[in-house]
CSV table of C-alpha atoms in Angstrom, one decimal:
chain,number,residue,atom,x,y,z
A,1,MET,CA,14.5,-12.6,-27.7
A,2,THR,CA,14.3,-10.9,-24.3
A,3,ARG,CA,10.8,-10.7,-23.0
A,4,SER,CA,9.4,-7.2,-22.2
A,5,ALA,CA,9.0,-6.2,-18.6
A,6,THR,CA,5.2,-6.8,-18.7
A,7,GLU,CA,5.6,-10.1,-20.6
A,8,TRP,CA,8.1,-11.3,-18.0
A,9,LEU,CA,5.8,-10.1,-15.2
A,10,ASP,CA,2.9,-12.0,-16.6
A,11,SER,CA,5.0,-15.2,-16.5
A,12,LEU,CA,5.5,-15.0,-12.7
A,13,SER,CA,3.3,-16.8,-10.2
A,14,PRO,CA,0.8,-14.5,-8.5
A,15,TRP,CA,0.9,-16.8,-5.4
A,16,PRO,CA,3.9,-17.9,-3.3
A,17,THR,CA,4.8,-21.6,-3.5
A,18,ASP,CA,6.3,-21.7,-0.1
A,19,GLY,CA,3.8,-19.9,2.0
A,20,PHE,CA,2.9,-16.3,2.7
A,21,GLY,CA,5.4,-14.0,4.5
A,22,THR,CA,7.7,-11.0,4.1
A,23,GLU,CA,11.0,-12.9,4.0
A,24,ARG,CA,11.3,-12.9,0.2
A,25,MET,CA,10.3,-9.2,0.1
A,26,HIS,CA,12.9,-8.2,2.6
A,27,ALA,CA,15.6,-10.1,0.7
A,28,LEU,CA,14.6,-8.4,-2.5
A,29,LEU,CA,14.6,-4.9,-0.9
A,30,ALA,CA,18.0,-5.6,0.7
A,31,ALA,CA,19.4,-6.4,-2.8
A,32,LEU,CA,17.9,-3.1,-4.0
A,33,GLY,CA,19.5,-1.1,-1.2
A,34,GLU,CA,16.5,-0.8,1.1
A,35,PRO,CA,14.7,1.9,-0.9
A,36,GLN,CA,11.6,1.7,1.4
A,37,LEU,CA,13.6,3.3,4.2
A,38,ARG,CA,14.2,6.6,2.3
A,39,TYR,CA,10.7,8.1,2.9
A,40,PRO,CA,7.8,7.9,5.3
A,41,ALA,CA,4.6,6.1,4.3
A,42,ILE,CA,0.8,6.0,4.8
A,43,HIS,CA,-0.3,2.3,4.7
A,44,VAL,CA,-3.9,1.6,3.5
A,45,VAL,CA,-5.4,-1.7,4.5
A,46,GLY,CA,-8.9,-3.0,4.7
A,47,THR,CA,-11.5,-5.1,2.7
A,48,ASN,CA,-13.1,-2.5,0.4
A,49,GLY,CA,-12.3,1.0,-0.7
A,50,LYS,CA,-8.5,0.8,-0.4
A,51,SER,CA,-7.7,2.0,-3.9
A,52,THR,CA,-10.0,5.0,-3.8
A,53,THR,CA,-8.8,6.0,-0.4
A,54,THR,CA,-5.2,5.7,-1.6
A,55,ARG,CA,-5.8,7.8,-4.6
A,56,MET,CA,-7.7,10.4,-2.6
A,57,THR,CA,-4.9,10.6,0.0
A,58,GLU,CA,-2.4,11.0,-2.9
A,59,GLU,CA,-4.5,14.0,-4.3
A,60,LEU,CA,-4.7,15.7,-0.9
A,61,LEU,CA,-1.0,15.4,-0.2
A,62,THR,CA,-0.2,16.6,-3.7
A,63,ASP,CA,-2.5,19.6,-3.2
A,64,ALA,CA,-0.4,20.3,0.0
A,65,GLU,CA,2.6,20.6,-2.3
A,66,LEU,CA,4.3,17.3,-1.5
A,67,LYS,CA,5.9,15.0,-4.0
A,68,VAL,CA,3.8,11.8,-3.5
A,69,GLY,CA,4.3,8.2,-4.6
A,70,ALA,CA,1.2,6.1,-4.7
A,71,TYR,CA,0.9,2.3,-5.1
A,72,LEU,CA,-2.4,0.7,-6.0
A,73,SER,CA,-3.6,-2.8,-6.7
A,74,PRO,CA,-5.2,-4.4,-8.7
A,75,HIS,CA,-5.2,-2.4,-11.9
A,76,VAL,CA,-8.2,-1.8,-14.1
A,77,ARG,CA,-6.8,-1.1,-17.6
A,78,GLY,CA,-3.1,-1.9,-17.4
A,79,TRP,CA,-0.2,-2.5,-15.1
A,80,SER,CA,1.1,1.0,-15.3
A,81,GLU,CA,-1.9,2.3,-13.2
A,82,ARG,CA,-0.3,0.7,-10.1
A,83,ILE,CA,2.7,3.0,-9.7
A,84,ARG,CA,2.2,6.8,-9.6
A,85,ILE,CA,4.7,9.5,-8.9
A,86,GLY,CA,4.1,13.2,-8.7
A,87,GLY,CA,0.5,12.8,-9.8
A,88,VAL,CA,1.1,10.7,-12.9
A,89,GLU,CA,1.7,7.1,-13.8
A,90,ALA,CA,5.4,6.2,-13.6
A,91,ASP,CA,7.3,4.5,-16.4
A,92,PHE,CA,6.2,1.0,-15.5
A,93,ASP,CA,8.7,-0.9,-17.7
A,94,VAL,CA,11.6,1.1,-16.3
A,95,ALA,CA,10.4,0.4,-12.8
A,96,ILE,CA,10.1,-3.3,-13.4
A,97,GLU,CA,13.5,-3.6,-15.1
A,98,ARG,CA,15.1,-1.9,-12.1
A,99,VAL,CA,14.3,-5.0,-10.0
A,100,ARG,CA,14.2,-7.7,-12.5
A,101,SER,CA,17.7,-9.0,-12.0
A,102,HIS,CA,17.2,-9.3,-8.3
A,103,ALA,CA,13.8,-10.9,-8.3
A,104,GLU,CA,14.5,-14.7,-8.6
A,105,GLY,CA,11.9,-16.6,-6.6
A,106,ALA,CA,9.7,-13.5,-6.0
A,107,THR,CA,6.0,-13.5,-6.7
A,108,GLN,CA,4.3,-11.2,-9.2
A,109,PHE,CA,3.0,-8.9,-6.5
A,110,GLU,CA,6.3,-8.8,-4.6
A,111,VAL,CA,8.1,-7.8,-7.8
A,112,VAL,CA,5.6,-5.0,-8.6
A,113,THR,CA,5.7,-3.8,-5.0
A,114,ALA,CA,9.5,-3.7,-4.9
A,115,ALA,CA,9.5,-1.9,-8.2
A,116,ALA,CA,7.1,0.8,-6.8
A,117,LEU,CA,9.1,1.2,-3.6
A,118,ALA,CA,12.4,1.5,-5.5
A,119,ALA,CA,10.9,4.0,-8.0
A,120,PHE,CA,9.6,6.2,-5.1
A,121,ALA,CA,13.1,6.3,-3.6
A,122,ASP,CA,14.7,7.1,-7.0
A,123,ALA,CA,12.2,10.0,-7.4
A,124,ASN,CA,12.9,11.3,-3.9
A,125,VAL,CA,9.3,11.4,-2.9
A,126,ASP,CA,8.2,13.1,0.3
A,127,VAL,CA,5.7,10.4,1.2
A,128,ALA,CA,4.4,7.1,-0.3
A,129,VAL,CA,0.8,6.1,0.0
A,130,VAL,CA,0.7,2.3,-0.3
A,131,GLU,CA,-2.3,0.1,-0.7
A,132,ALA,CA,-1.9,-3.4,0.8
A,133,GLY,CA,-2.6,-6.4,-1.3
A,134,LEU,CA,-3.9,-9.3,0.9
A,135,GLY,CA,-4.4,-8.8,4.6
A,136,GLY,CA,-1.4,-7.0,6.2
A,137,ARG,CA,0.8,-9.1,8.5
A,138,HIS,CA,2.3,-11.2,5.7
A,139,ASP,CA,1.6,-8.8,2.8
A,140,ALA,CA,4.5,-7.7,0.7
A,141,THR,CA,3.7,-4.1,1.6
A,142,ASN,CA,4.4,-4.7,5.3
A,143,VAL,CA,8.0,-3.4,5.0
A,144,LEU,CA,7.4,0.4,5.2
A,145,GLN,CA,8.4,3.2,7.6
A,146,THR,CA,4.8,3.8,8.4
A,147,ARG,CA,3.6,7.0,10.0
A,148,VAL,CA,-0.2,6.6,9.4
A,149,VAL,CA,-2.2,3.4,8.9
A,150,VAL,CA,-5.7,3.5,7.4
A,151,LEU,CA,-8.1,0.6,8.0
A,152,THR,CA,-11.0,1.3,5.6
A,153,ASN,CA,-13.3,-1.5,6.9
A,154,VAL,CA,-13.3,-5.2,7.7
A,155,ALA,CA,-15.5,-7.9,6.1
A,156,LEU,CA,-15.1,-11.6,5.5
A,157,ASP,CA,-12.5,-11.8,2.7
A,158,HIS,CA,-9.8,-14.3,1.9
A,159,MET,CA,-10.9,-16.4,4.8
A,160,ASP,CA,-8.6,-19.3,3.8
A,161,VAL,CA,-5.6,-17.1,4.5
A,162,LEU,CA,-6.8,-14.4,6.9
A,163,GLY,CA,-9.1,-16.3,9.3
A,164,ASP,CA,-12.8,-17.1,9.5
A,165,THR,CA,-14.1,-14.2,11.6
A,166,ARG,CA,-14.0,-10.5,11.2
A,167,GLU,CA,-12.0,-10.2,14.4
A,168,ALA,CA,-9.3,-12.5,13.1
A,169,ILE,CA,-9.2,-10.7,9.8
A,170,ALA,CA,-8.9,-7.3,11.5
A,171,ALA,CA,-6.0,-8.6,13.6
A,172,GLU,CA,-4.2,-9.6,10.4
A,173,LYS,CA,-4.8,-6.2,8.8
A,174,LEU,CA,-3.9,-4.1,11.8
A,175,ALA,CA,-0.7,-6.1,12.3
A,176,VAL,CA,0.9,-3.5,10.1
A,177,VAL,CA,0.6,-0.9,12.9
A,178,GLN,CA,4.0,0.2,14.1
A,179,PRO,CA,4.5,1.7,17.6
A,180,GLY,CA,3.8,5.4,17.7
A,181,CYS,CA,1.9,5.7,14.4
A,182,THR,CA,-1.6,7.1,13.9
A,183,VAL,CA,-4.4,4.8,12.9
A,184,VAL,CA,-7.4,6.1,10.9
A,185,LEU,CA,-10.4,3.8,11.2
A,186,GLY,CA,-13.6,3.5,9.2
A,187,GLN,CA,-15.2,1.4,12.0
A,188,GLN,CA,-14.8,2.3,15.6
A,189,GLU,CA,-15.0,-1.3,16.8
A,190,TRP,CA,-11.3,-1.8,16.0
A,191,GLU,CA,-10.0,1.1,18.1
A,192,GLU,CA,-8.9,-1.1,21.0
A,193,LEU,CA,-7.1,-3.5,18.7
A,194,ALA,CA,-5.3,-0.6,17.0
A,195,ARG,CA,-4.1,0.7,20.4
A,196,GLU,CA,-3.0,-2.8,21.5
A,197,ASN,CA,-0.8,-2.9,18.4
A,198,GLY,CA,1.0,0.3,19.4
A,199,ALA,CA,-1.0,3.1,17.8
A,200,ARG,CA,-0.3,6.4,19.5
A,201,ASP,CA,-3.4,8.1,18.2
A,202,VAL,CA,-6.6,6.6,16.8
A,203,ILE,CA,-9.0,8.6,14.6
A,204,VAL,CA,-12.4,7.2,13.8
A,205,ALA,CA,-13.2,9.0,10.5
A,206,GLY,CA,-16.3,7.0,9.3
A,207,SER,CA,-16.9,4.9,6.2
A,208,SER,CA,-16.5,7.6,3.5
A,209,ASN,CA,-13.4,7.2,1.4
A,210,LEU,CA,-13.0,10.9,1.4
A,211,ALA,CA,-13.3,11.2,5.1
A,212,LEU,CA,-10.7,8.5,5.6
A,213,ALA,CA,-8.3,10.1,3.1
A,214,THR,CA,-8.7,13.5,4.7
A,215,ALA,CA,-8.0,12.2,8.1
A,216,ALA,CA,-5.0,10.3,6.9
A,217,ALA,CA,-3.5,13.3,5.1
A,218,GLU,CA,-4.2,15.6,8.0
A,219,ALA,CA,-2.6,13.1,10.4
A,220,PHE,CA,0.5,12.9,8.3
A,221,LEU,CA,0.8,16.7,7.8
A,222,GLY,CA,-0.3,17.8,11.2
A,223,ALA,CA,-2.4,20.4,9.5
A,224,ASP,CA,-5.8,20.8,7.8
A,225,VAL,CA,-6.3,19.9,4.1
A,226,ASP,CA,-9.0,20.9,1.7
A,227,PRO,CA,-11.1,17.9,1.0
A,228,HIS,CA,-12.3,19.4,-2.3
A,229,ALA,CA,-8.9,18.6,-3.8
A,230,ALA,CA,-9.9,14.9,-3.8
A,231,GLN,CA,-13.6,14.9,-4.2
A,232,ASP,CA,-13.5,14.2,-8.0
A,233,VAL,CA,-11.2,11.2,-7.8
A,234,THR,CA,-12.6,8.2,-9.6
A,235,LEU,CA,-11.0,4.9,-10.5
């Protein structure tokens, strides 16, 4: 009997066996026709508050009448929470089956990430708001056409992979910055690093998830948004 999409996903390793990096992810996306190149993205990195900031940004852009894809991790109740399109959860099984035949050797997180990025392309979203998994530089989400990067905050997390100081960890997270993009920060101390990595504009929004999401949405749109549209978002 063929295993369901979620049963198959549960059987995959959550960690790479041959080291962290984006090589497997790029190979998987190439097999899928490079779906991540069909829309611009807002990339949310940081230690805490990423999921809430991602969901709030999604709500603000949806309120601005854009069709939004949102990718979150981890989930709370079930896998389907991770992939959202047009304000609702996508059909998770369909999304996973879309990539299953191309995913040999990929990790669990790489498969779900690829499924989300492909689903966004299939749905012709206007923008994807994508939460990073671990760090940034070698994370599976570091494959996007990023217009805005949000760094929520930096604390000592995953030190065995990201480094043993906040400065080293910030460098890993802000490695996702692409030349010319806007970076929204929750902590001003990382402004110089953001500019060194190629940020055209840096906005210090403060530590509030809503403030970060509002700044990100406004930077993407080039226009004001109504923060009230996201103030009731809970996870």
